Amino acid sequence: MTTARLGFGKQPSCKKQFSAQMTTSTRKSVLSLYMRVFRIARTWQAQSGVPSDTDTEKKYIVQEARTLFRQNQQLADPVLIKRCIEECEARIEIGIHYRNPYPRATYLPPLGLATQKGRKLRAQQRLRKQAKPVYLESHDET
């Protein structure tokens, strides 16, 4: 459920760096999102109702949140931080609405319209990047 993207370490040096990088209101909103994701994971029920599916999805939610928050722990640019917060909120709402913690697919054929080299390939890559929804910004294409 991506769950959120901005992480925090337990080390004292991280706290000093963090307070210098973010405003208090931004820090509070990031921390509240982080806690919200863990609350959602605690009460999550898989749509199938199978206990093993529920456990798998809960673990995914927690792991994804920790990974993305830690990955973006050092962000200092307020614009990037805001985009990460927006992505987190979008993924939370989509996950709750569809009862599915995994990122939704974009349904664009990978390089389906372009040849393997040249201008068409670059144009196709640019179009794919522009078409990527906000809730998939942190999700790598495979």
Short mmCIF file of C-alpha atoms in Angstrom, two decimals, residues 5-93:
data_model
loop_
_atom_site.label_atom_id
_atom_site.label_comp_id
_atom_site.label_asym_id
_atom_site.label_seq_id
_atom_site.Cartn_x
_atom_site.Cartn_y
_atom_site.Cartn_z
CA ARG A 5 7.46 7.02 1.08
CA LEU A 6 9.37 9.09 3.61
CA GLY A 7 11.24 7.15 6.28
CA PHE A 8 12.80 7.85 9.61
CA GLY A 9 15.69 6.11 11.30
CA LYS A 10 16.12 5.44 14.98
CA GLN A 11 19.61 6.93 15.03
CA PRO A 12 20.04 10.29 16.79
CA SER A 13 22.00 11.73 13.86
CA CYS A 14 19.01 11.15 11.58
CA LYS A 15 16.80 13.20 13.87
CA LYS A 16 19.19 16.14 13.73
CA GLN A 17 19.42 15.97 9.94
CA PHE A 18 15.69 15.49 9.59
CA SER A 19 14.72 18.50 11.66
CA ALA A 20 17.02 20.67 9.57
CA GLN A 21 15.48 19.42 6.31
CA MET A 22 11.76 19.63 7.01
CA THR A 23 9.39 22.00 8.62
CA THR A 24 7.51 20.89 11.69
CA SER A 25 4.20 20.62 9.84
CA THR A 26 5.74 18.48 7.10
CA ARG A 27 7.37 16.26 9.69
CA LYS A 28 4.06 15.82 11.50
CA SER A 29 2.22 14.95 8.30
CA VAL A 30 4.88 12.40 7.31
CA LEU A 31 4.85 10.81 10.76
CA SER A 32 1.06 10.65 10.79
CA LEU A 33 1.06 8.98 7.37
CA TYR A 34 3.67 6.49 8.55
CA MET A 35 1.59 5.63 11.62
CA ARG A 36 -1.59 5.48 9.53
CA VAL A 37 -0.04 2.88 7.25
CA PHE A 38 0.87 0.71 10.24
CA ARG A 39 -2.62 1.08 11.70
CA ILE A 40 -4.10 0.01 8.38
CA ALA A 41 -1.73 -2.98 8.26
CA ARG A 42 -2.74 -4.00 11.78
CA THR A 43 -6.44 -4.10 10.90
CA TRP A 44 -6.09 -5.26 7.28
CA GLN A 45 -8.32 -8.10 6.06
CA ALA A 46 -7.71 -9.72 2.68
CA GLN A 47 -10.60 -9.55 0.28
CA SER A 48 -10.52 -13.34 -0.11
CA GLY A 49 -10.95 -13.81 3.64
CA VAL A 50 -8.24 -16.48 3.76
CA PRO A 51 -6.02 -15.99 6.84
CA SER A 52 -2.80 -16.76 4.94
CA ASP A 53 -3.67 -14.11 2.33
CA THR A 54 -4.36 -11.62 5.10
CA ASP A 55 -0.98 -12.32 6.71
CA THR A 56 0.82 -12.01 3.37
CA GLU A 57 -0.85 -8.70 2.58
CA LYS A 58 -0.19 -7.32 6.08
CA LYS A 59 3.50 -8.20 5.74
CA TYR A 60 3.61 -6.59 2.30
CA ILE A 61 2.07 -3.36 3.60
CA VAL A 62 4.57 -3.10 6.48
CA GLN A 63 7.56 -4.04 4.33
CA GLU A 64 6.61 -1.61 1.54
CA ALA A 65 6.10 1.23 3.99
CA ARG A 66 9.42 0.67 5.75
CA THR A 67 11.30 0.32 2.48
CA LEU A 68 9.87 3.45 0.91
CA PHE A 69 10.13 5.60 4.02
CA ARG A 70 13.76 4.62 4.53
CA GLN A 71 14.52 5.01 0.83
CA ASN A 72 13.35 8.61 0.92
CA GLN A 73 14.60 9.49 4.37
CA GLN A 74 17.23 11.89 3.08
CA LEU A 75 14.95 13.94 0.83
CA ALA A 76 15.44 17.65 1.40
CA ASP A 77 13.54 19.19 -1.51
CA PRO A 78 10.06 20.28 -0.31
CA VAL A 79 8.57 19.63 -3.75
CA LEU A 80 9.80 16.03 -3.77
CA ILE A 81 8.62 15.51 -0.21
CA LYS A 82 5.17 16.82 -1.13
CA ARG A 83 5.02 14.46 -4.13
CA CYS A 84 5.94 11.54 -1.88
CA ILE A 85 3.19 12.49 0.58
CA GLU A 86 0.66 12.75 -2.26
CA GLU A 87 1.71 9.35 -3.57
CA CYS A 88 1.34 7.82 -0.14
CA GLU A 89 -2.13 9.27 0.35
CA ALA A 90 -3.21 8.11 -3.11
CA ARG A 91 -1.95 4.57 -2.55
CA ILE A 92 -3.64 4.40 0.85
CA GLU A 93 -6.99 5.51 -0.57
#
